[in-house]
Tab-separated table of C-alpha atoms and ligand atoms in Angstrom:
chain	number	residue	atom	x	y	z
A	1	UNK	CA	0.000	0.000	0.000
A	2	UNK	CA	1.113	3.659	-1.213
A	3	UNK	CA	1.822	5.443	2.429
A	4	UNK	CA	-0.973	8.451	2.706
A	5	UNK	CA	0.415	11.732	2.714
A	6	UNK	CA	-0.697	14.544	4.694
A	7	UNK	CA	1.108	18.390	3.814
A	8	UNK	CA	1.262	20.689	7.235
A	9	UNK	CA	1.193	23.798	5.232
A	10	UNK	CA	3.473	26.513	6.545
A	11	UNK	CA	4.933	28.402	3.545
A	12	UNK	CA	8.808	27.414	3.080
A	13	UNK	CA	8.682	24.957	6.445
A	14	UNK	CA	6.224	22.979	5.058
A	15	UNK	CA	6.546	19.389	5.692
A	16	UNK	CA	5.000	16.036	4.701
A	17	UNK	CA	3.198	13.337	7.102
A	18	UNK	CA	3.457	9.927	6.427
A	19	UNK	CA	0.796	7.632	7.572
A	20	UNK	CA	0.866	4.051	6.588
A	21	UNK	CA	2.593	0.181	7.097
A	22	UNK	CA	6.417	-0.443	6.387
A	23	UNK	CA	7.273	2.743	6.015
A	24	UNK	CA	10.936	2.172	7.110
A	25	UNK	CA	10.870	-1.054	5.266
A	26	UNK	CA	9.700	-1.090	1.945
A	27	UNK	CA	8.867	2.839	1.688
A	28	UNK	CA	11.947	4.199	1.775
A	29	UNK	CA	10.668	7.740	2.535
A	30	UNK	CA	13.742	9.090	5.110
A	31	UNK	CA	16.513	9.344	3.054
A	32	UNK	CA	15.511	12.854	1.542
A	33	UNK	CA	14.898	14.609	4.609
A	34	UNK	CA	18.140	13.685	5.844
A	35	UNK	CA	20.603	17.156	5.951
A	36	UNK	CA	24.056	14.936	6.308
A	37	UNK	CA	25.855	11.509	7.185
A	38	UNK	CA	25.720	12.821	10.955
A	39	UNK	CA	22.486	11.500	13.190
A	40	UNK	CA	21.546	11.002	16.401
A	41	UNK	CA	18.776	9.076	17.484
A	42	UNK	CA	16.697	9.829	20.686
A	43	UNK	CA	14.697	6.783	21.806
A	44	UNK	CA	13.824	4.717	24.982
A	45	UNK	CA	15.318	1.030	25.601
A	46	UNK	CA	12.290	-0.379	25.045
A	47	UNK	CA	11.301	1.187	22.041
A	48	UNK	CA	15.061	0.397	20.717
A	49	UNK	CA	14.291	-3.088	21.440
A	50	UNK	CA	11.340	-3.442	19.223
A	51	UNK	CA	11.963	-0.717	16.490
A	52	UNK	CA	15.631	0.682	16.254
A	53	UNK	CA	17.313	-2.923	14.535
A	54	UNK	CA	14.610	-1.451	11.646
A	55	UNK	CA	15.182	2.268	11.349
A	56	UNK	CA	19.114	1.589	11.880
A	57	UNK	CA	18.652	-0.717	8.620
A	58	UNK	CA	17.046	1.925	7.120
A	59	UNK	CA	19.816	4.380	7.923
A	60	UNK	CA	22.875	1.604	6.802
A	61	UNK	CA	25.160	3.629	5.226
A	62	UNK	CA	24.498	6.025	8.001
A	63	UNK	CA	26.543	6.013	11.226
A	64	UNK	CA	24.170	7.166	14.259
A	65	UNK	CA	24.643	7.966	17.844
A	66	UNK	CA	21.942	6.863	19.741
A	67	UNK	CA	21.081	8.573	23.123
A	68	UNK	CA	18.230	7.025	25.443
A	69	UNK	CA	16.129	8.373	27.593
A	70	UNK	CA	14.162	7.116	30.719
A	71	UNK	CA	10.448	6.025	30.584
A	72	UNK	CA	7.797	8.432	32.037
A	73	UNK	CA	6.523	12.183	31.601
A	74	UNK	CA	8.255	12.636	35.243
A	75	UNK	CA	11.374	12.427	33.257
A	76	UNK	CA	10.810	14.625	30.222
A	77	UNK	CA	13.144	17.538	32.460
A	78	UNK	CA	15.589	19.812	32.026
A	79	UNK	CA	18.185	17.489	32.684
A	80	UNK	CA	17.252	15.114	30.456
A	81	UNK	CA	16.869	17.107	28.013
A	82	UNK	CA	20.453	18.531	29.167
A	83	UNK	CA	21.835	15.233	29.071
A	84	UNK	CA	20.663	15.433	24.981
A	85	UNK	CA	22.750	18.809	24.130
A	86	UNK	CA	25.446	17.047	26.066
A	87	UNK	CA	25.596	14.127	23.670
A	88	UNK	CA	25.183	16.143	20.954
A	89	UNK	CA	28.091	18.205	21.983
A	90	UNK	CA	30.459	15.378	23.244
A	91	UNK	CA	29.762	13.532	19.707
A	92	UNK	CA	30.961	17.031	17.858
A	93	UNK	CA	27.190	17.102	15.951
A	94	UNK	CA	27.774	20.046	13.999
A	95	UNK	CA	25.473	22.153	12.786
A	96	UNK	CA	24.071	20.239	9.276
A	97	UNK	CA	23.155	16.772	11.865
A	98	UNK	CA	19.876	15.239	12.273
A	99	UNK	CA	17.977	14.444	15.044
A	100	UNK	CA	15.870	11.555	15.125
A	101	UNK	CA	12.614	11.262	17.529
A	102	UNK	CA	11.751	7.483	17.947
A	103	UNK	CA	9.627	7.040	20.445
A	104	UNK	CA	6.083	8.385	22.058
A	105	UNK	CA	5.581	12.194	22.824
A	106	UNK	CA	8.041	12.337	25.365
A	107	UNK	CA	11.065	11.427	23.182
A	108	UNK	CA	9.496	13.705	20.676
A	109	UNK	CA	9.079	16.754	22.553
A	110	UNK	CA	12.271	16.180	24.388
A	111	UNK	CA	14.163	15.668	21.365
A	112	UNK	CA	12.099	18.350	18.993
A	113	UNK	CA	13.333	20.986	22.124
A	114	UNK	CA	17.107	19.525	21.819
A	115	UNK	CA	16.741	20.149	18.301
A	116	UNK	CA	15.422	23.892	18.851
A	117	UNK	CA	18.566	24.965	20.476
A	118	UNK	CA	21.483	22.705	19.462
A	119	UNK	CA	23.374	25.748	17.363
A	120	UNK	CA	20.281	27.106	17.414
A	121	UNK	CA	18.231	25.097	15.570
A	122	UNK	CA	19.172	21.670	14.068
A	123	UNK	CA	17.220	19.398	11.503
A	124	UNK	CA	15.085	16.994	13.244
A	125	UNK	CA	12.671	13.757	12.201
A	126	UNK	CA	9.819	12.979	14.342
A	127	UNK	CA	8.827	8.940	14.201
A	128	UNK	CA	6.212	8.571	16.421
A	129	UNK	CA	5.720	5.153	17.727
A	130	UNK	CA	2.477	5.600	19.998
A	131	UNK	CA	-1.210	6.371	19.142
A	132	UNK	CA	-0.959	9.604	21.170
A	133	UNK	CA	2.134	10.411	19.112
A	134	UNK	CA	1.037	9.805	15.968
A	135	UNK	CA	-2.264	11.770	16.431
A	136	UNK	CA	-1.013	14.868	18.145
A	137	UNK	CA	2.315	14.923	19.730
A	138	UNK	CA	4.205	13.982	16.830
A	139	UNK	CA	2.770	16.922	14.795
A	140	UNK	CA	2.960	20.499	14.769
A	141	UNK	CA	6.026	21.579	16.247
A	142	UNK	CA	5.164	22.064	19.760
A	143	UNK	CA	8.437	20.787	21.813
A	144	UNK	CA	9.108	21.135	25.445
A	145	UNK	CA	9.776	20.211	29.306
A	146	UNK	CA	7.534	20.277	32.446
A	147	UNK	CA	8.449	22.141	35.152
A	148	UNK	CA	7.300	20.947	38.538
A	149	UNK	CA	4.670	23.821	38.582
A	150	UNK	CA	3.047	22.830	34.854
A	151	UNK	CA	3.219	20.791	31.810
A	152	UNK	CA	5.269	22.010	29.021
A	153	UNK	CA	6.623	24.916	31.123
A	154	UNK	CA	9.455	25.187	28.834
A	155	UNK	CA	9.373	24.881	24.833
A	156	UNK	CA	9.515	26.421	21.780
A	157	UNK	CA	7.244	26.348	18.695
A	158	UNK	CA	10.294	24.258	16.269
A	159	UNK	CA	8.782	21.975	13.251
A	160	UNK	CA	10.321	18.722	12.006
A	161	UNK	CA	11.571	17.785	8.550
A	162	UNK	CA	8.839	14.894	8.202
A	163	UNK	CA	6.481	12.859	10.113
A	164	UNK	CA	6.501	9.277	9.674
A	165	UNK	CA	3.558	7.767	11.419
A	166	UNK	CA	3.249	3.697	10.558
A	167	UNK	CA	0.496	2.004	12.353
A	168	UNK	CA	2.637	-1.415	12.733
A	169	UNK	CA	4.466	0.534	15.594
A	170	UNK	CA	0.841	0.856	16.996
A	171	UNK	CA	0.962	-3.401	16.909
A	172	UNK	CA	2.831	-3.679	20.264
A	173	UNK	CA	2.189	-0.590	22.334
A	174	UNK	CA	0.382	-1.971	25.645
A	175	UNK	CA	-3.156	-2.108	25.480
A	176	UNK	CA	-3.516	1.171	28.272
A	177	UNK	CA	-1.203	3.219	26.408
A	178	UNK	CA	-3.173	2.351	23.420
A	179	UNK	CA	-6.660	3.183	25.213
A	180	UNK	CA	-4.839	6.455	26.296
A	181	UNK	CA	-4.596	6.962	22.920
A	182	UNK	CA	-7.855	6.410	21.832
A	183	UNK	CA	-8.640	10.570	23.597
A	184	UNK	CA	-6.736	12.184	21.470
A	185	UNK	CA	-8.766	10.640	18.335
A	186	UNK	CA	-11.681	11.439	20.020
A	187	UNK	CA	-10.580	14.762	20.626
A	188	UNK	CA	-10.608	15.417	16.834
A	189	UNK	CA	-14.284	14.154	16.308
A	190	UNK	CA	-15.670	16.285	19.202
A	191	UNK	CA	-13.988	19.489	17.894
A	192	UNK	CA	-14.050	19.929	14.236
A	193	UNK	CA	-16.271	16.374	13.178
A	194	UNK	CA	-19.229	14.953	14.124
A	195	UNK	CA	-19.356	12.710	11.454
A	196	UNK	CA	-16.176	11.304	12.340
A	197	UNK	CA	-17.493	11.015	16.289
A	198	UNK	CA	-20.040	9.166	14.865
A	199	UNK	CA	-17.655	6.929	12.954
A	200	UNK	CA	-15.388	6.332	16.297
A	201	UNK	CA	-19.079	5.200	17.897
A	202	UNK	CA	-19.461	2.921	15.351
A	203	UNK	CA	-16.486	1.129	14.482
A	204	UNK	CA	-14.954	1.214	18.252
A	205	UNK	CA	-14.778	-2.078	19.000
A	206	UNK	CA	-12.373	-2.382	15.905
A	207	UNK	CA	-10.395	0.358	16.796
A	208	UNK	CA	-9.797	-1.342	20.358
A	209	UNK	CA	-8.888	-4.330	18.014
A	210	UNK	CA	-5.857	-2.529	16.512
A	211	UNK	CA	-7.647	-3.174	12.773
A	212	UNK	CA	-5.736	-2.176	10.600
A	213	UNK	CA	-7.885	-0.549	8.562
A	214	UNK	CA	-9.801	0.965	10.755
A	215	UNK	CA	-6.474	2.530	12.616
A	216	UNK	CA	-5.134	3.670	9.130
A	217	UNK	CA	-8.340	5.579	8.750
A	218	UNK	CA	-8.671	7.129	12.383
A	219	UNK	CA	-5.088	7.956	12.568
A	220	UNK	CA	-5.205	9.657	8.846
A	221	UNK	CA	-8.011	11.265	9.690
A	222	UNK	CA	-6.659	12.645	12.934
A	223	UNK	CA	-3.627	13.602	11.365
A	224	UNK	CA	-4.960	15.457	8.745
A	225	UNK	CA	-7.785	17.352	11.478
A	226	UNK	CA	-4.428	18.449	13.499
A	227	UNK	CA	-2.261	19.448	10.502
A	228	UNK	CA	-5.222	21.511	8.888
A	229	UNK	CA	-5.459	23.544	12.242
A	230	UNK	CA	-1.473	23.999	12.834
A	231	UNK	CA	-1.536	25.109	9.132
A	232	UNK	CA	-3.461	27.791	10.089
A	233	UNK	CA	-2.575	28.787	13.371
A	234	UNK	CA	0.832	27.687	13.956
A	235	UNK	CA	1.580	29.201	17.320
A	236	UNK	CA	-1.630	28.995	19.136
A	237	UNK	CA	-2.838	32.651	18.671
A	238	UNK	CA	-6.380	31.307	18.095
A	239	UNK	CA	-7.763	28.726	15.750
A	240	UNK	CA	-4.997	25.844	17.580
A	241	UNK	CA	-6.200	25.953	21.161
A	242	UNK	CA	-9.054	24.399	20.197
A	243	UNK	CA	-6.812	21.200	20.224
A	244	UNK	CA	-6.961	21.769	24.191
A	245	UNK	CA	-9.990	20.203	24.587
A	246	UNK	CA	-9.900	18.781	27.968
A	247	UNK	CA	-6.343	19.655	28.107
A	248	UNK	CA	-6.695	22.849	31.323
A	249	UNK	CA	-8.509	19.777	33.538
A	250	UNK	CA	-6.144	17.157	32.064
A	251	UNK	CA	-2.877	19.087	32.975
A	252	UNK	CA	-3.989	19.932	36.447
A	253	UNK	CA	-4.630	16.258	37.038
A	254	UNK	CA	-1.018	15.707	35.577
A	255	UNK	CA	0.688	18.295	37.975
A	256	UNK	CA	-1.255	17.486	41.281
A	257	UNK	CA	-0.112	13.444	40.617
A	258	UNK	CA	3.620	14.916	39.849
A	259	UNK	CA	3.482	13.249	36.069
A	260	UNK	CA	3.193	10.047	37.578
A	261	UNK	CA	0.215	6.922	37.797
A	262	UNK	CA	-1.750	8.836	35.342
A	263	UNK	CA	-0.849	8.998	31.384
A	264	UNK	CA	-1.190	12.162	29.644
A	265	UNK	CA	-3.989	10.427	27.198
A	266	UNK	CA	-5.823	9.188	30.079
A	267	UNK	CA	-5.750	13.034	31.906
A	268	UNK	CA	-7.098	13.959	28.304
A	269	UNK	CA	-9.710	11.421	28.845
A	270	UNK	CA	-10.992	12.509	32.345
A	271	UNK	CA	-10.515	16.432	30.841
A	272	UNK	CA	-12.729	15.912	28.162
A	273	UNK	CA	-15.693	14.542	30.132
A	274	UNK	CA	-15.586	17.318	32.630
A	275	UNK	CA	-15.203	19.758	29.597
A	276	UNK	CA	-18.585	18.016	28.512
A	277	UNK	CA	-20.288	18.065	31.600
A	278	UNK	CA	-19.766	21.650	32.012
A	279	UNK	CA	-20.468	22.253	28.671
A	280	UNK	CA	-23.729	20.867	29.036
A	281	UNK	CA	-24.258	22.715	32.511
A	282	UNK	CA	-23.661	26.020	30.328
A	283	UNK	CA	-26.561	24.439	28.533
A	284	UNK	CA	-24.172	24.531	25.450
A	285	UNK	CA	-25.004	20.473	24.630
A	286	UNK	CA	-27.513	18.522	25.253
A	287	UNK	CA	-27.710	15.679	28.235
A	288	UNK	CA	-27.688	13.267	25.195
A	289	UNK	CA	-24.827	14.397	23.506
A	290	UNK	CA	-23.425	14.613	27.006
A	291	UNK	CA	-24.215	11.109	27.164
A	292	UNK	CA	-22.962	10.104	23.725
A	293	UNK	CA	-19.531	11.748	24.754
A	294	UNK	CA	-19.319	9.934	28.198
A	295	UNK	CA	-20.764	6.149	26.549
A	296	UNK	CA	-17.743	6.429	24.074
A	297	UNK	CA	-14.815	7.105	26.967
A	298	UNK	CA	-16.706	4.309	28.917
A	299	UNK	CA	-16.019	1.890	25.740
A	300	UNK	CA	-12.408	3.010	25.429
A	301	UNK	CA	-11.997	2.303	29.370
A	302	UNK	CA	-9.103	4.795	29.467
A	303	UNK	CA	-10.648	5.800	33.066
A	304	UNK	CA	-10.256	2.967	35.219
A	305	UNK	CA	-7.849	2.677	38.446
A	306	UNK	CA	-6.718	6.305	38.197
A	307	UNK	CA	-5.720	8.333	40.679
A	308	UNK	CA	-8.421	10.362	42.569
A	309	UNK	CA	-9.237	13.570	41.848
A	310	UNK	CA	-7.545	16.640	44.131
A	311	UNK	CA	-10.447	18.617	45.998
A	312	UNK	CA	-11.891	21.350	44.125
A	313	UNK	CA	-9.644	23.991	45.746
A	314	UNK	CA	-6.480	22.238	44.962
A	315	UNK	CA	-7.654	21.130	41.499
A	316	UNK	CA	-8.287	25.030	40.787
A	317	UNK	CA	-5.051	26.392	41.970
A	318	UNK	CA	-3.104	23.833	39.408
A	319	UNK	CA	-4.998	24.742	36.939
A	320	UNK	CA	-4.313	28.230	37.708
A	321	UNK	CA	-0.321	27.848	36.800
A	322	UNK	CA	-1.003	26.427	33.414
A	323	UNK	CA	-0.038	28.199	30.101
A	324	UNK	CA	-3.777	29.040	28.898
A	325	UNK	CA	-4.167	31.585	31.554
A	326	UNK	CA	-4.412	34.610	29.981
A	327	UNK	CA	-4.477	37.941	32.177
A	328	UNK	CA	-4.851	36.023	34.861
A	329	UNK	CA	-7.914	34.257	34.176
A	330	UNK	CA	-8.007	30.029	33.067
A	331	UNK	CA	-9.324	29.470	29.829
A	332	UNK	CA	-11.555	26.416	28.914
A	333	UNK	CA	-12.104	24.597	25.282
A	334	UNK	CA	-15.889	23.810	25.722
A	335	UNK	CA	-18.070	22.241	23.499
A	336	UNK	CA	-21.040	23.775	21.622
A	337	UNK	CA	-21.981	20.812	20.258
A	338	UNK	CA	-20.537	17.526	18.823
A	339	UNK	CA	-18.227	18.837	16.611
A	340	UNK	CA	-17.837	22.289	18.066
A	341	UNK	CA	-15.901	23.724	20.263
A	342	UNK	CA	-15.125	27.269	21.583
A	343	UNK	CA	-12.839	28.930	24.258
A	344	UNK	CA	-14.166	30.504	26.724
A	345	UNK	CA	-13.495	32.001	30.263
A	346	UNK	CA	-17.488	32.328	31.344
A	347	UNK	CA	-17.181	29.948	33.875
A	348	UNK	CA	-18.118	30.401	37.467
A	349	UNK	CA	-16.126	29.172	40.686
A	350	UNK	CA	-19.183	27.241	41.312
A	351	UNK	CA	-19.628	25.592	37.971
A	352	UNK	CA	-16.322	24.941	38.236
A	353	UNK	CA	-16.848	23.292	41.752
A	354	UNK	CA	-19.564	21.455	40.958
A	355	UNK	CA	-17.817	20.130	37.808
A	356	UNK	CA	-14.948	18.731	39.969
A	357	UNK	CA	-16.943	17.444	42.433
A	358	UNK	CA	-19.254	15.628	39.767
A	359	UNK	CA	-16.021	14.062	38.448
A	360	UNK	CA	-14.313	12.927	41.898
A	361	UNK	CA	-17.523	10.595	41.811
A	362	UNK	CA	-17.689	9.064	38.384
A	363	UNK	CA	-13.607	8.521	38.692
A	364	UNK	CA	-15.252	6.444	41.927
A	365	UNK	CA	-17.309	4.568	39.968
A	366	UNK	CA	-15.753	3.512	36.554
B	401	LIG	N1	-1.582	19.201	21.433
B	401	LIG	C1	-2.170	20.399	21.064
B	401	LIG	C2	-1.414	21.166	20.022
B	401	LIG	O1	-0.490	20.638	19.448
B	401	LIG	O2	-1.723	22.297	19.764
């Protein structure tokens, strides 16, 4: 099968997105975005274990460093990321190298940020190997580190050379990773396509089956919702933080459990019904649709044995120290409907309350 191709349009940086099977294999797409002979790949052991023999093959007559990094978002610092430039700079990478992303969204971001300010600014190649990564992280140039007080404290807007997104990665990531996952697509239906959220109701159960077809299609789809919106609004000044959905409740959830027993997909997950349920006490959707929303996270099962919610008055003052505060005030993505979201700040401390509390109790109960 031809690998699809998705452009993220941005003038001169423009770059492709690869979605497809064998893509370091038969396809051999990597070659061209390659700037010299010098590489380094950023990875984790056990991604190296499963995927690096492959991409290495693809790279033969290329000699590549290979730094690793540990496993978990409570390791996607500033010294890890130090511990990159380090590498880079022990290894003499000079300025025409490439950096190679294999991994989930924490290699990717960590490496995407390396890449940002290695002689300020090197060529880098994202290869996402997770659902999460492949839908979102992966794409659109947002790279970065947490900083004890909030996610992706530290960053810079810095795109990649290519995506190359092949669902056969998707084969052997665990089965909650993979759920985690699953948000993010849904993400995409509940913002900009109801017909795809429809589509996700429908064909679910293959989805959770890792069909390939069906993944080809939700992750091309996804892809192409993301790269359409980064196309036009490539540093957030609008149109992009509609891709937030869920994301002001998800991050606080992150912070309060110090990046730790919760993934960022599943934070997602539990931000996205509390976006909905306050949404719908706005009277913005309908119970139903409310409903609809919460039925198709219940199918995923991306909620269970998560850690409980903080109180209301802790859960507030994390979400006070994240980035969309603006003059001081925290800024929701609601929804206006299935397949319609808006930002907004309308939203009292007692909504707010209630919508916390209502969500301490279904975490309960999943
Ligand atoms: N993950 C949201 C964005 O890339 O804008």
């Amino acid at each position: 099968m031809i690998p699809l191709v998705i452009t993220l349009s941005l003038a001169s940086r423009s770059y492709p997105i690869y979605v497809g099977q064998h893509l370091l294999t038969k396809h051999n797409i990597l070659l061209p975005y390659l700037s010299s002979k010098q590489i380094m790949i950023v990875t984790q052991e056990n991604i190296a274990s499963l995927y690096l023999p492959i991409l290495k093959a693809a790279l033969a007559d290329y000699p590549c460093d290979v730094m690793y990094l540990p496993n978990g978002e409570q390791y996607k610092n500033i010294e890890q990321w130090q511990g990159i430039l380090e590498k880079l700079i022990e290894q003499r990478h000079e300025r025409n190298t490439t950096l190679i992303a294999l991994g989930g969204g924490i290699v990717g971001d960590m490496t995407g940020f390396a890449a940002a300010c290695y002689l300020r600014g090197v060529n880098f190649i994202q290869i996402p190997t997770t659902l999460i990564a492949q839908v979102d992280a992966a794409i659109g140039g947002k790279t970065a580190i947490n900083h004890a007080s909030g996610k992706n404290m530290i960053g810079a807007f810095y795109q990649p050379r290519c995506v190359i997104a092949d669902i056969d990665f998707l084969q052997t990531l665990s089965a909650r990773e993979y759920r985690a996952g699953l948000a993010e697509v849904v993400k995409y239906g509940l913002i900009q396509d109801a017909d795809f959220f429809q589509w996700l109701e429908a064909n679910m159960a293959l989805l959770l089956s890792k069909d390939e077809s069906a993944l080809l299609y939700a992750v091309h789809k996804s892809a192409s919702i993301k790269a359409n919106f980064v196309s036009q609004d490539e540093k957030e000044q609008g149109l992009r933080s509609l891709l937030n959905l869920g994301h002001t409740f998800g991050h606080a959830l992150e912070v309060a459990n110090h990046y730790e027993g919760i993934l960022h997909g599943e934070a997602v997950a539990v931000g996205i019904i509390m976006a909905s349920f306050l949404s719908m006490q706005l009277g913005w959707i309908s119970s139903s649709d409310h409903q609809r929303i919460q039925a198709l996270f219940d199918k995923i099962g991306c909620m269970k044995n998560l850690p409980a919610l903080p109180l209301p008055s802790d859960f507030i003052r994390f979400m006070q120290h994240d980035k969309k505060v603006e003059a001081g005030k925290v800024h929701f993505i609601l929804l206006k409907g299935i397949g319609q979201a808006i930002k907004t700040s309308v939203v009292t401390d007692q909504q707010l309350k209630q919508t916390i509390e209502w969500a301490a109790d279904l975490m309960v109960n999943v």
